[in-house]
Each structure stands twice: as C-alpha cells, then as structure tokens.
C-alpha cells in the first residue's frame, strides 16, 4: 500500500493547455511538497503547503487537508514544463508519490 | 549562496565493495536528508540528520549508514554493495527538521556491477 498516490502517471499536452496533476495521501502530515525533476536527475521544490493554495507564476498548488488531497495546476503549459512532477508528504519523514511524467508538445 | 553539492557525481562499484557518498548543505542549513531513487521504487527516504544526530531512518537494511559532521556536511555509506543498490542517491538540506523547504543536490549516480 502506497502512502502517496499520484495521477495520472503520464500526461501529454499541447502547448497552452491547462494541466492538473492529483495527489492523495493516507498518512497524517505536517506539510505537502510538490517537486519537479528534469532529465538528468536534478530536483527542484516548487511548493510547500500545509493548507489552502499557493501560486507561483503559471503554477498553482492546492491542498484539502480534510480530504487528504492536493492538486498541482499548470496554466498555459509550455514545452519547458516537460518534467516529472512528484508529490511528497512530510509525516515522520518524507513519503513520495511515483511521479507524473509530463510532456508538453509545441 | 552556493547550492547543495554532492560528490562524486558518478560512481561505478563492484558487488561486495563499499561506498561513501558526500553531501555539503547550503551554508547555514543544519538538516540533511538522504534519498534513494530507482526506476522501480521511485524516491525513498533513507535518513535525516540534524546537528550531528540521526533524527529518522527509513526502511533500509543496516548496510546503509550515515553521519553528519559539526559543519553540517554529511556522508552516507553503503557496505557490501548489491546490484539492487544501483540508484541515484540524492541529499537535501534545510534550515531545520519538520515542515521546512528542502533544497536538493544534483545526486550521485551509483552503478553496481
């Protein structure tokens, strides 16, 4: 049983489309993180959330603590958004989703 | 500020050998966490250190160990390497433990033959 479930596993979008990636978790958490990993391995933390909603540029992250669910939205997607997006939750330590591989086609 | 650095970046070892990986956190960060990433299992938590003390350890065998020095630099060691230890090993630093922003290093890619 995975503590963190992400969907979809793979996503292909046309440039300009609105994208949503979902994350559900089953453990008590103090925070949820959305991470971005480009080919080559480097990981960048996009958001850290404990409640509500955050926005950075074209990226929006929301969390519903009662439903144990978070979403990452990308508005007006661009080919440079192509990457793997990973949901991670902080409980005693970090649990990770398996990632969503996003490809944005020009 | 310099980011998190990891050395070496690539490593090839033989089954049965041991390996030591190094992580230098961002200046001022006192917490270092280690993660293993494989195609089959994804990212998994290895350990977390804060002020030279191991705070948490993930579900890995005793062959995996680590330590943190007084300057917050951290090392992890894997003894008696197995083929399944081939992975990308990532470290991340943060100001403290708990709900803190994590800053990841570029990783060390270990191949065991």
XYZ file of C-alpha atoms in Angstrom:
219
model
C 0.000 0.000 0.000
C 1.414 3.364 -1.038
C 1.073 6.226 1.377
C 1.017 8.687 -1.546
C -0.851 8.118 -4.792
C -0.443 10.338 -7.831
C -2.426 10.537 -11.038
C -2.011 10.445 -13.904
C 1.309 8.589 -14.258
C 1.883 10.027 -17.713
C 0.467 13.113 -19.344
C 0.932 14.578 -22.811
C -0.434 18.035 -23.515
C -0.401 20.583 -26.293
C 1.335 23.862 -25.573
C -1.117 26.262 -23.950
C -3.302 23.617 -22.313
C -4.351 23.722 -18.664
C -2.872 20.773 -16.765
C -3.866 19.183 -13.466
C -1.911 16.587 -11.509
C -3.534 14.999 -8.476
C -2.084 13.635 -5.251
C -3.858 11.698 -2.494
C -2.241 10.571 0.730
C -3.215 8.319 3.597
C -0.965 9.432 6.471
C -1.118 12.378 8.822
C 1.106 15.112 7.512
C 2.658 18.373 8.594
C 3.284 19.547 5.030
C 2.978 18.524 1.397
C 5.604 19.325 -1.209
C 5.419 19.424 -4.982
C 8.758 18.674 -6.641
C 9.902 18.965 -10.245
C 12.562 16.681 -11.692
C 14.107 17.256 -15.088
C 16.009 14.622 -17.108
C 19.441 14.252 -15.541
C 18.024 13.997 -12.054
C 18.009 17.487 -10.531
C 15.029 18.093 -8.233
C 13.550 21.491 -7.518
C 10.992 22.164 -4.822
C 8.044 24.021 -6.357
C 5.705 24.368 -3.391
C 5.420 23.511 0.262
C 1.826 23.545 1.526
C 0.132 22.912 4.823
C -3.220 24.477 3.928
C -5.044 26.389 1.222
C -3.498 27.453 -2.031
C -0.218 28.853 -3.363
C 0.637 30.406 -6.729
C 3.983 30.946 -8.440
C 3.679 32.325 -11.931
C 1.742 29.808 -14.033
C 1.792 27.160 -11.300
C -0.918 26.789 -8.667
C -0.994 24.238 -5.859
C -3.944 23.495 -3.606
C -4.433 21.205 -0.652
C -7.533 19.921 1.124
C -6.405 18.577 4.496
C -9.793 17.023 5.355
C -9.897 15.077 2.086
C -6.122 14.356 2.133
C -5.800 15.570 -1.431
C -3.680 18.070 -3.312
C -3.598 19.263 -6.892
C -0.914 20.948 -8.970
C -2.186 23.047 -11.848
C -0.154 24.458 -14.713
C -1.865 27.183 -16.692
C -0.828 27.906 -20.292
C 1.585 24.960 -20.384
C 4.885 25.323 -22.231
C 7.397 22.756 -23.552
C 9.831 23.822 -20.808
C 7.312 22.482 -18.271
C 8.102 18.959 -19.526
C 9.435 17.130 -16.485
C 8.439 14.639 -13.815
C 6.312 16.130 -11.041
C 6.488 14.400 -7.674
C 4.198 14.813 -4.698
C 5.874 14.321 -1.310
C 4.328 14.422 2.148
C 6.094 15.041 5.415
C 4.921 12.711 8.172
C 7.580 11.262 10.491
C 9.682 11.511 7.354
C 9.000 12.005 3.674
C 6.796 9.715 1.625
C 6.837 10.179 -2.138
C 4.412 9.580 -4.961
C 5.659 7.719 -8.010
C 5.616 10.883 -10.092
C 3.757 12.199 -13.112
C 5.739 12.407 -16.337
C 4.545 15.467 -18.259
C 5.368 16.124 -21.903
C 4.208 19.375 -23.445
C 4.243 19.370 -27.244
C 4.791 22.635 -29.131
C 24.654 31.261 -1.833
C 26.088 28.052 -3.199
C 23.613 25.210 -3.543
C 23.792 21.710 -2.178
C 26.780 19.843 -3.561
C 27.269 16.109 -3.781
C 30.413 14.184 -4.568
C 31.138 12.181 -6.517
C 28.527 12.689 -9.219
C 29.032 9.257 -10.768
C 30.441 6.085 -9.331
C 30.853 2.516 -10.524
C 31.474 -0.181 -7.926
C 31.558 -3.960 -7.832
C 29.273 -6.180 -5.767
C 30.600 -6.657 -2.265
C 32.516 -3.386 -2.170
C 31.571 -0.440 -0.005
C 30.991 3.169 -0.982
C 30.907 6.552 0.736
C 28.960 9.474 -0.682
C 29.319 13.059 0.470
C 26.875 15.948 0.745
C 27.625 19.573 1.566
C 24.490 21.517 2.510
C 23.694 25.136 1.832
C 25.553 27.386 4.255
C 23.514 27.813 7.425
C 21.397 24.709 6.870
C 21.662 22.255 9.735
C 19.471 19.439 8.459
C 20.487 16.955 5.778
C 18.300 14.178 4.423
C 19.267 11.360 2.077
C 17.064 9.656 -0.501
C 17.428 6.758 -2.904
C 15.766 6.920 -6.315
C 15.350 3.859 -8.522
C 13.142 3.273 -11.570
C 11.255 0.522 -9.748
C 10.739 2.052 -6.293
C 10.890 5.758 -7.042
C 12.132 8.073 -4.323
C 12.583 6.576 -0.881
C 13.716 8.189 2.349
C 16.995 6.908 3.795
C 17.888 9.099 6.783
C 17.648 12.555 8.244
C 20.330 14.292 10.293
C 20.159 17.445 12.355
C 23.015 18.841 14.412
C 25.069 15.652 14.023
C 22.200 13.444 15.277
C 20.224 10.977 13.202
C 16.592 12.005 13.627
C 14.879 9.451 11.424
C 15.808 6.387 9.427
C 13.808 4.843 6.623
C 13.182 1.188 5.986
C 16.622 0.208 4.689
C 18.966 -2.540 5.881
C 21.823 -1.856 8.260
C 24.251 -1.844 5.319
C 23.123 1.738 4.812
C 24.542 4.152 7.347
C 25.338 7.806 7.598
C 26.708 10.561 9.737
C 26.782 14.312 9.970
C 29.747 16.422 10.958
C 29.879 19.574 13.061
C 29.960 21.717 9.890
C 26.683 20.036 8.791
C 28.348 18.141 5.949
C 27.044 14.618 5.745
C 28.241 11.294 4.425
C 26.386 8.104 3.731
C 27.982 4.708 3.471
C 26.747 1.524 1.869
C 28.639 -1.630 2.712
C 28.617 -4.976 0.910
C 27.089 -3.494 -2.222
C 24.385 -5.406 -4.061
C 23.224 -4.968 -7.654
C 19.944 -3.544 -6.331
C 21.812 -0.665 -4.717
C 22.320 0.863 -8.153
C 20.417 4.115 -7.917
C 20.526 7.878 -7.848
C 21.317 8.996 -4.301
C 20.049 12.462 -3.502
C 20.651 14.608 -0.498
C 18.639 17.639 0.513
C 19.316 20.307 3.075
C 17.010 22.553 5.049
C 17.244 25.024 7.886
C 15.712 22.570 10.337
C 13.680 19.429 10.609
C 9.929 19.085 10.171
C 7.998 21.243 7.746
C 10.864 23.035 6.097
C 11.660 23.792 2.475
C 14.072 21.177 1.124
C 16.866 22.049 -1.293
C 18.136 19.108 -3.299
C 21.599 18.383 -4.563
C 22.290 17.049 -8.073
C 22.665 13.489 -6.835
C 25.267 10.753 -7.076
C 24.539 8.055 -9.627
C 25.849 4.751 -8.294
C 26.153 1.749 -10.570
C 26.950 -1.618 -9.011
C 28.253 -4.282 -11.397
